[in-house]
CSV table of C-alpha atoms and ligand atoms in Angstrom, one decimal:
chain,number,residue,atom,x,y,z
L,1,UNK,CA,155.7,104.1,42.5
L,2,UNK,CA,155.3,104.6,38.8
L,3,UNK,CA,157.7,107.5,39.0
L,4,UNK,CA,161.2,108.1,40.4
L,5,UNK,CA,160.8,109.1,44.1
L,6,UNK,CA,163.1,111.6,45.7
L,7,UNK,CA,164.8,109.9,48.6
L,8,UNK,CA,167.2,112.5,49.8
L,9,UNK,CA,169.3,115.5,48.5
L,10,UNK,CA,170.0,114.8,44.8
L,11,UNK,CA,169.1,111.2,45.5
L,12,UNK,CA,166.3,109.2,43.8
L,13,UNK,CA,164.7,105.8,44.2
L,14,UNK,CA,164.3,104.2,40.8
L,15,UNK,CA,163.2,100.7,41.9
L,16,UNK,CA,160.4,98.5,40.9
L,17,UNK,CA,157.8,96.1,42.5
L,18,UNK,CA,157.8,92.5,41.4
L,19,UNK,CA,154.3,91.0,41.9
L,20,UNK,CA,154.8,88.2,39.4
L,21,UNK,CA,157.6,86.1,40.8
L,22,UNK,CA,156.0,83.6,43.1
L,23,UNK,CA,159.2,82.4,44.7
L,24,UNK,CA,162.4,84.3,45.5
L,25,UNK,CA,165.4,82.4,44.3
L,26,UNK,CA,162.7,79.9,43.1
L,27,UNK,CA,162.7,78.8,46.8
L,28,UNK,CA,161.0,81.3,49.1
L,29,UNK,CA,157.3,82.2,48.6
L,30,UNK,CA,156.4,85.8,47.9
L,31,UNK,CA,152.7,86.2,48.8
L,32,UNK,CA,153.3,90.0,49.1
L,33,UNK,CA,155.7,90.2,46.2
L,34,UNK,CA,159.2,91.7,46.4
L,35,UNK,CA,160.7,95.1,45.6
L,36,UNK,CA,164.0,95.7,43.8
L,37,UNK,CA,165.2,99.0,45.1
L,38,UNK,CA,167.7,100.9,42.9
L,39,UNK,CA,169.0,104.5,43.3
L,40,UNK,CA,170.5,107.4,41.4
L,41,UNK,CA,172.6,110.3,42.9
L,42,UNK,CA,173.0,113.4,40.8
L,43,UNK,CA,176.3,115.1,41.7
L,44,UNK,CA,177.4,118.4,40.2
L,45,UNK,CA,180.2,116.8,38.3
L,46,UNK,CA,179.0,113.2,37.9
L,47,UNK,CA,176.0,111.0,38.2
L,48,UNK,CA,175.9,107.5,39.7
L,49,UNK,CA,173.4,104.7,39.6
L,50,UNK,CA,173.5,102.3,42.6
L,51,UNK,CA,172.5,98.8,41.5
L,52,UNK,CA,169.9,98.0,38.8
L,53,UNK,CA,166.9,95.7,39.0
L,54,UNK,CA,165.9,92.3,37.7
L,55,UNK,CA,165.9,91.9,33.9
L,56,UNK,CA,162.2,91.8,33.1
L,57,UNK,CA,161.7,95.3,34.6
L,58,UNK,CA,163.9,97.2,32.1
L,59,UNK,CA,161.2,99.6,30.8
L,60,UNK,CA,160.0,100.6,34.2
L,61,UNK,CA,163.5,101.0,35.6
L,62,UNK,CA,164.7,102.8,32.6
L,63,UNK,CA,161.8,105.3,32.6
L,64,UNK,CA,162.5,106.2,36.2
L,65,UNK,CA,166.2,106.4,35.7
L,66,UNK,CA,165.7,108.9,32.8
L,67,UNK,CA,163.3,111.0,35.0
L,68,UNK,CA,165.9,111.2,37.8
L,69,UNK,CA,168.7,112.0,35.4
L,70,UNK,CA,166.6,114.8,33.9
L,71,UNK,CA,168.8,115.1,30.8
L,72,UNK,CA,172.1,114.3,32.4
L,73,UNK,CA,174.2,111.4,31.2
L,74,UNK,CA,174.9,108.4,33.5
L,75,UNK,CA,178.6,108.3,34.4
L,76,UNK,CA,178.9,105.5,36.9
L,77,UNK,CA,177.2,102.3,38.0
L,78,UNK,CA,178.0,101.1,41.5
L,79,UNK,CA,177.6,97.3,41.6
L,80,UNK,CA,177.0,96.5,45.3
L,81,UNK,CA,176.1,92.9,44.4
L,82,UNK,CA,176.2,90.8,41.2
L,83,UNK,CA,173.1,88.7,41.9
L,84,UNK,CA,170.8,89.2,38.9
L,85,UNK,CA,168.0,90.7,40.9
L,86,UNK,CA,170.2,93.8,41.3
L,87,UNK,CA,172.6,93.4,38.4
L,88,UNK,CA,170.1,92.3,35.8
L,89,UNK,CA,170.3,95.3,33.5
L,90,UNK,CA,174.0,96.1,33.4
L,91,UNK,CA,174.4,95.1,29.8
L,92,UNK,CA,171.5,97.4,28.8
L,93,UNK,CA,173.0,100.3,30.7
L,94,UNK,CA,176.3,99.7,28.9
L,95,UNK,CA,174.5,99.7,25.5
L,96,UNK,CA,172.7,103.0,26.4
L,97,UNK,CA,175.8,104.8,27.8
L,98,UNK,CA,178.9,103.2,26.2
L,99,UNK,CA,181.2,105.4,28.4
L,100,UNK,CA,179.6,104.2,31.6
L,101,UNK,CA,182.2,103.2,34.3
L,102,UNK,CA,181.4,100.2,36.5
L,103,UNK,CA,182.4,100.3,40.1
L,104,UNK,CA,182.9,97.1,42.2
L,105,UNK,CA,185.4,95.3,44.3
L,106,UNK,CA,188.0,92.6,43.2
L,107,UNK,CA,185.4,89.8,43.7
L,108,UNK,CA,182.8,91.7,41.5
L,109,UNK,CA,184.9,91.7,38.4
L,110,UNK,CA,185.0,88.1,37.3
L,111,UNK,CA,181.2,87.9,37.8
L,112,UNK,CA,180.8,91.1,35.8
L,113,UNK,CA,182.8,89.6,33.0
L,114,UNK,CA,181.0,86.2,33.3
L,115,UNK,CA,177.4,87.6,33.3
L,116,UNK,CA,177.9,90.6,31.0
L,117,UNK,CA,181.2,90.2,29.2
L,118,UNK,CA,182.4,93.5,30.7
L,119,UNK,CA,186.0,93.9,31.7
L,120,UNK,CA,186.9,97.4,30.4
L,121,UNK,CA,185.7,100.6,32.0
L,122,UNK,CA,185.8,99.1,35.4
L,123,UNK,CA,187.0,100.7,38.7
L,124,UNK,CA,188.0,98.3,41.3
L,125,UNK,CA,187.5,99.6,44.8
L,126,UNK,CA,188.5,98.4,48.3
L,127,UNK,CA,187.3,99.2,51.8
L,128,UNK,CA,187.4,102.9,52.5
L,129,UNK,CA,187.9,104.0,48.9
L,130,UNK,CA,185.8,107.1,47.9
L,131,UNK,CA,184.3,108.6,44.8
L,132,UNK,CA,183.6,112.3,44.5
L,133,UNK,CA,180.5,113.2,42.5
L,134,UNK,CA,180.6,116.9,43.2
L,135,UNK,CA,178.6,117.6,46.3
L,136,UNK,CA,178.5,113.9,47.3
L,137,UNK,CA,181.4,111.7,48.3
L,138,UNK,CA,180.7,108.0,48.3
L,139,UNK,CA,182.6,105.6,50.5
L,140,UNK,CA,182.7,101.9,49.8
L,141,UNK,CA,182.7,99.0,52.3
L,142,UNK,CA,182.9,95.3,51.5
L,143,UNK,CA,180.5,93.1,53.4
L,144,UNK,CA,181.4,89.6,52.1
L,145,UNK,CA,178.8,86.9,52.4
L,146,UNK,CA,176.0,89.5,53.0
L,147,UNK,CA,174.7,88.0,50.9
L,148,UNK,CA,177.5,86.6,48.6
L,149,UNK,CA,181.3,87.0,48.6
L,150,UNK,CA,181.4,90.1,46.5
L,151,UNK,CA,178.7,92.0,48.4
L,152,UNK,CA,179.5,95.5,49.4
L,153,UNK,CA,177.6,98.6,50.6
L,154,UNK,CA,177.9,102.2,49.6
L,155,UNK,CA,177.8,105.2,52.0
L,156,UNK,CA,177.1,108.7,50.9
L,157,UNK,CA,179.2,110.7,53.4
L,158,UNK,CA,177.2,113.9,52.5
L,159,UNK,CA,173.7,112.7,53.1
L,160,UNK,CA,174.4,109.9,55.6
L,161,UNK,CA,172.5,107.4,53.4
L,162,UNK,CA,173.8,103.8,53.5
L,163,UNK,CA,172.9,101.9,50.4
L,164,UNK,CA,173.0,98.5,52.0
L,165,UNK,CA,172.0,96.2,49.2
L,166,UNK,CA,170.7,92.8,50.6
L,167,UNK,CA,171.6,93.7,54.2
L,168,UNK,CA,168.5,95.1,56.1
L,169,UNK,CA,166.3,94.0,53.2
L,170,UNK,CA,162.9,92.4,53.4
L,171,UNK,CA,160.4,90.5,51.3
L,172,UNK,CA,157.2,92.3,50.3
L,173,UNK,CA,156.6,94.8,47.4
L,174,UNK,CA,155.9,98.4,48.2
L,175,UNK,CA,152.3,99.3,48.9
L,176,UNK,CA,151.8,103.0,49.0
L,177,UNK,CA,154.8,104.6,50.7
L,178,UNK,CA,158.3,103.2,50.3
L,179,UNK,CA,159.6,104.7,53.5
L,180,UNK,CA,159.3,103.3,57.1
L,181,UNK,CA,157.6,106.4,58.4
L,182,UNK,CA,154.8,105.8,55.8
L,183,UNK,CA,153.7,102.5,57.2
L,184,UNK,CA,153.3,100.6,60.5
L,185,UNK,CA,156.3,98.7,61.7
L,186,UNK,CA,154.4,95.4,61.5
L,187,UNK,CA,154.1,95.9,57.7
L,188,UNK,CA,157.9,95.5,57.4
L,189,UNK,CA,159.3,93.7,60.4
L,190,UNK,CA,157.8,90.2,59.9
L,191,UNK,CA,158.9,90.1,56.2
L,192,UNK,CA,162.3,91.5,57.1
L,193,UNK,CA,162.8,88.7,59.6
L,194,UNK,CA,161.6,86.1,57.2
L,195,UNK,CA,164.1,87.4,54.7
L,196,UNK,CA,166.8,87.5,57.3
L,197,UNK,CA,166.2,83.9,58.4
L,198,UNK,CA,166.1,82.5,54.9
L,199,UNK,CA,168.7,84.6,53.1
L,200,UNK,CA,171.1,86.2,55.6
L,201,UNK,CA,170.8,84.2,58.8
L,202,UNK,CA,173.3,81.5,57.8
L,203,UNK,CA,176.0,84.2,58.0
L,204,UNK,CA,175.0,85.7,61.3
L,205,UNK,CA,178.5,85.7,62.6
L,206,UNK,CA,179.5,87.7,59.6
L,207,UNK,CA,176.6,90.1,60.2
L,208,UNK,CA,178.2,90.9,63.6
L,209,UNK,CA,181.5,91.7,61.9
L,210,UNK,CA,179.7,93.9,59.3
L,211,UNK,CA,177.8,95.8,62.1
L,212,UNK,CA,181.1,96.6,63.8
L,213,UNK,CA,182.5,97.9,60.5
L,214,UNK,CA,179.4,99.9,59.7
L,215,UNK,CA,179.3,101.4,63.3
L,216,UNK,CA,182.2,103.7,62.2
L,217,UNK,CA,179.8,105.4,59.7
L,218,UNK,CA,177.5,108.2,60.7
L,219,UNK,CA,174.4,106.4,59.2
L,220,UNK,CA,171.3,108.6,59.0
L,221,UNK,CA,169.3,106.5,56.5
L,222,UNK,CA,169.4,102.9,55.5
L,223,UNK,CA,168.3,102.1,51.9
L,224,UNK,CA,168.4,98.4,51.2
L,225,UNK,CA,167.8,96.8,47.8
L,226,UNK,CA,164.7,94.9,48.9
L,227,UNK,CA,161.8,96.2,51.0
L,228,UNK,CA,161.3,99.3,53.1
L,229,UNK,CA,163.7,102.3,53.0
L,230,UNK,CA,164.5,103.4,56.5
L,231,UNK,CA,164.7,107.0,57.5
L,232,UNK,CA,163.1,106.9,60.9
L,233,UNK,CA,163.8,103.6,62.6
L,234,UNK,CA,167.6,103.5,62.0
L,235,UNK,CA,168.6,102.5,65.6
L,236,UNK,CA,165.8,100.0,65.8
L,237,UNK,CA,166.7,98.3,62.5
L,238,UNK,CA,170.4,98.1,63.4
L,239,UNK,CA,169.4,96.7,66.8
L,240,UNK,CA,167.2,94.1,65.2
L,241,UNK,CA,170.1,92.9,63.0
L,242,UNK,CA,172.3,92.8,66.1
L,243,UNK,CA,169.7,90.8,68.0
L,244,UNK,CA,168.9,88.4,65.1
L,245,UNK,CA,172.6,87.8,64.4
L,246,UNK,CA,173.2,87.0,68.1
L,247,UNK,CA,170.2,84.7,68.1
L,248,UNK,CA,168.6,86.6,70.9
L,249,UNK,CA,165.0,85.5,70.9
L,250,UNK,CA,161.7,86.2,72.6
L,251,UNK,CA,159.8,84.3,75.2
L,252,UNK,CA,157.7,82.0,73.1
L,253,UNK,CA,157.6,78.6,71.5
L,254,UNK,CA,157.3,77.1,68.0
L,255,UNK,CA,155.9,73.6,67.9
L,256,UNK,CA,156.4,71.8,64.5
L,257,UNK,CA,155.0,68.4,63.8
L,258,UNK,CA,155.0,66.0,60.9
L,259,UNK,CA,152.0,63.7,61.0
L,260,UNK,CA,150.3,61.4,58.4
L,261,UNK,CA,147.2,60.3,60.4
L,262,UNK,CA,146.9,62.8,63.2
L,263,UNK,CA,148.6,60.9,66.0
L,264,UNK,CA,151.8,63.0,66.1
L,265,UNK,CA,149.6,66.1,65.7
L,266,UNK,CA,147.8,65.2,68.9
L,267,UNK,CA,151.1,64.8,70.6
L,268,UNK,CA,152.1,68.3,69.4
L,269,UNK,CA,148.8,69.7,70.7
L,270,UNK,CA,149.6,68.2,74.1
L,271,UNK,CA,153.1,69.9,74.0
L,272,UNK,CA,151.2,73.2,73.4
L,273,UNK,CA,148.9,72.5,76.4
L,274,UNK,CA,152.0,72.0,78.5
L,275,UNK,CA,153.5,75.3,77.3
L,276,UNK,CA,150.3,77.0,78.1
L,277,UNK,CA,150.3,75.5,81.6
L,278,UNK,CA,153.8,77.0,82.0
L,279,UNK,CA,152.2,80.4,81.1
L,280,UNK,CA,153.9,80.7,77.7
L,281,UNK,CA,151.5,83.0,75.9
L,282,UNK,CA,153.1,83.0,72.5
L,283,UNK,CA,152.9,79.5,71.1
L,284,UNK,CA,152.9,78.8,67.4
L,285,UNK,CA,151.8,75.3,66.3
L,286,UNK,CA,152.7,74.3,62.7
L,287,UNK,CA,152.1,71.3,60.5
L,288,UNK,CA,155.5,70.9,58.7
L,289,UNK,CA,153.6,69.5,55.6
L,290,UNK,CA,151.4,72.5,55.3
L,291,UNK,CA,153.7,75.4,56.2
L,292,UNK,CA,156.4,76.8,54.0
L,293,UNK,CA,159.8,76.4,55.7
L,294,UNK,CA,160.5,80.1,55.4
L,295,UNK,CA,157.7,80.9,57.9
L,296,UNK,CA,159.0,78.1,60.2
L,297,UNK,CA,162.5,79.6,60.0
L,298,UNK,CA,161.2,83.1,60.7
L,299,UNK,CA,159.4,82.0,63.9
L,300,UNK,CA,162.2,79.7,65.0
L,301,UNK,CA,164.5,82.7,64.8
L,302,UNK,CA,162.0,84.8,66.7
L,303,UNK,CA,161.3,82.5,69.7
L,304,UNK,CA,163.5,80.7,72.1
L,305,UNK,CA,161.8,77.3,72.5
L,306,UNK,CA,161.4,74.8,69.7
L,307,UNK,CA,159.6,71.5,69.8
L,308,UNK,CA,160.0,69.1,66.9
L,309,UNK,CA,157.7,66.1,66.6
L,310,UNK,CA,157.8,63.6,63.8
L,311,UNK,CA,156.3,60.4,62.8
L,312,UNK,CA,158.6,57.7,61.3
L,313,UNK,CA,158.7,57.3,57.6
L,314,UNK,CA,160.9,54.6,56.0
L,315,UNK,CA,162.6,54.1,59.3
L,316,UNK,CA,163.7,57.8,59.3
L,317,UNK,CA,162.3,61.2,59.8
L,318,UNK,CA,159.1,62.2,58.0
L,319,UNK,CA,160.6,63.9,54.8
L,320,UNK,CA,159.3,67.5,55.3
L,321,UNK,CA,160.7,67.3,58.9
L,322,UNK,CA,164.0,66.0,57.5
L,323,UNK,CA,164.1,69.0,55.1
L,324,UNK,CA,163.4,71.4,58.0
L,325,UNK,CA,166.2,69.9,60.1
L,326,UNK,CA,168.5,70.2,57.2
L,327,UNK,CA,167.7,73.9,56.8
L,328,UNK,CA,168.3,74.4,60.5
L,329,UNK,CA,171.6,72.6,60.4
L,330,UNK,CA,172.8,74.8,57.6
L,331,UNK,CA,172.0,77.9,59.8
L,332,UNK,CA,173.1,76.5,63.1
L,333,UNK,CA,170.7,78.5,65.4
L,334,UNK,CA,172.0,79.2,68.9
L,335,UNK,CA,170.5,80.0,72.3
L,336,UNK,CA,167.4,77.9,71.8
L,337,UNK,CA,166.0,75.1,73.9
L,338,UNK,CA,164.7,72.1,72.1
L,339,UNK,CA,162.0,69.5,72.8
L,340,UNK,CA,161.8,66.2,70.8
L,341,UNK,CA,159.2,63.6,70.3
L,342,UNK,CA,158.7,60.8,67.7
L,343,UNK,CA,156.1,58.2,66.8
L,344,UNK,CA,156.4,54.9,65.0
L,345,UNK,CA,154.3,51.9,64.1
L,346,UNK,CA,156.1,49.3,62.0
L,347,UNK,CA,159.6,50.4,62.9
L,348,UNK,CA,161.3,53.0,65.0
L,349,UNK,CA,163.4,55.8,63.6
L,350,UNK,CA,162.0,59.3,64.0
L,351,UNK,CA,163.1,60.0,67.6
L,352,UNK,CA,166.5,58.6,67.0
L,353,UNK,CA,166.9,60.8,64.0
L,354,UNK,CA,165.7,63.9,65.9
L,355,UNK,CA,168.2,63.1,68.6
L,356,UNK,CA,171.0,62.8,66.0
L,357,UNK,CA,169.8,66.2,64.7
L,358,UNK,CA,169.9,67.7,68.2
L,359,UNK,CA,173.5,66.5,68.7
L,360,UNK,CA,174.6,68.1,65.4
L,361,UNK,CA,172.8,71.4,65.9
L,362,UNK,CA,174.3,71.6,69.5
L,363,UNK,CA,171.1,72.9,71.2
L,364,UNK,CA,170.1,72.2,74.8
L,365,UNK,CA,167.4,69.5,74.8
L,366,UNK,CA,164.7,69.4,77.5
L,367,UNK,CA,163.3,66.1,78.9
L,368,UNK,CA,161.3,64.0,78.5
L,369,UNK,CA,162.1,62.9,75.0
L,370,UNK,CA,158.9,61.1,74.1
L,371,UNK,CA,158.5,58.1,71.8
L,372,UNK,CA,155.1,56.8,71.0
L,373,UNK,CA,154.0,53.5,69.5
L,374,UNK,CA,151.0,53.8,67.1
L,375,UNK,CA,148.5,56.3,68.6
L,376,UNK,CA,149.3,58.1,71.8
L,377,UNK,CA,147.8,56.8,75.0
L,378,UNK,CA,146.6,59.1,77.8
L,379,UNK,CA,150.0,58.5,79.5
L,380,UNK,CA,151.9,59.4,76.3
L,381,UNK,CA,149.9,62.6,76.0
L,382,UNK,CA,150.7,63.4,79.6
L,383,UNK,CA,154.4,63.0,78.8
L,384,UNK,CA,154.1,65.3,75.8
L,385,UNK,CA,152.3,67.8,78.1
L,386,UNK,CA,155.2,67.5,80.6
L,387,UNK,CA,157.6,68.1,77.8
L,388,UNK,CA,155.8,71.3,76.9
L,389,UNK,CA,155.6,72.4,80.5
L,390,UNK,CA,159.4,71.8,81.0
L,391,UNK,CA,160.1,73.8,77.8
L,392,UNK,CA,158.0,76.6,79.1
L,393,UNK,CA,159.6,76.6,82.5
L,394,UNK,CA,163.0,76.6,80.9
L,395,UNK,CA,162.0,79.9,79.2
L,396,UNK,CA,161.3,81.6,82.5
Y,401,FEO,FE1,168.9,90.4,46.5
Y,401,FEO,FE2,171.7,88.4,47.0
Y,401,FEO,O1,170.4,89.4,46.0
């Protein structure tokens, strides 16, 4: 990955790995790093770069770009998205090639001026507009809110490559091959779903609109700006996006608890026992204080049943549970079944708050809703087990 990699006819990957940033957007952990994929197409009459990379990677990007250009000048930069992980080096490209033309849509331009002071030499495109590079004709399609209002994708009608920017992206730096046929699916799918749940999932209804728009294109390859480049699993990747954006999930359960002294944890374990009695084989038990929310969101997206159990803290939800509920409310997951339980000692609060959350998130709640005083009795644990069993049976 220290060199430009040919990714199709006249098409080069010139991206970089980032193994230094510990949190994407300073929010989401990156234990496996992240890749910023950028591309160059060498036409007979013009050359085009598609997106750049994050600012600190200038030298590495620039070296690969020059390798791919092989002595040609750079004529165009397509800006699919203005977020600085892809648009970080626009000013530097302008300094190197003063005649460079910048291609974006109407919503790109104020951001281009704001971040880089560029308002000349711009070409504003709209849906369906094309650019002929000689031997390659690019077509542009806006995909607003995937991941911000100005986002768009670029399709090479000659090679069938969709440069999809954030859409179809995933966390994780490249390790060895950059293409899907060079790694097992498990190496990309989990981190792609975590990326989806954290970054894209809030806009799932818009993903459906975008998928319909993109279905008119004869897509043979999907090259996103993060993560794996797809040249083999195209149908599968599109189908995953279709499934995730429709909130279609698998038979399985996520049980998340917030517990200070272990009492609510024991209730959660009893819920898991109930799920197991109902023959649910995929049960994930998480301590909300010790699991990053991105992994919780990923698995909540993946599985149909969700149990939330919280102790009471200052008459309300335990703070990390409150933060998780807030993240779920901003994403409004659908087609899930919910189980709720709370515990309290000096004053009630957690279960009532969870019930308020359930009302707002509009998910089906399975009985019994369990409320426990101090530490759970055998009878309390039996109720939690019953809740797990009912959740499991509702999955059948
Ligand atoms: Fe990868 Fe929305 O930037």
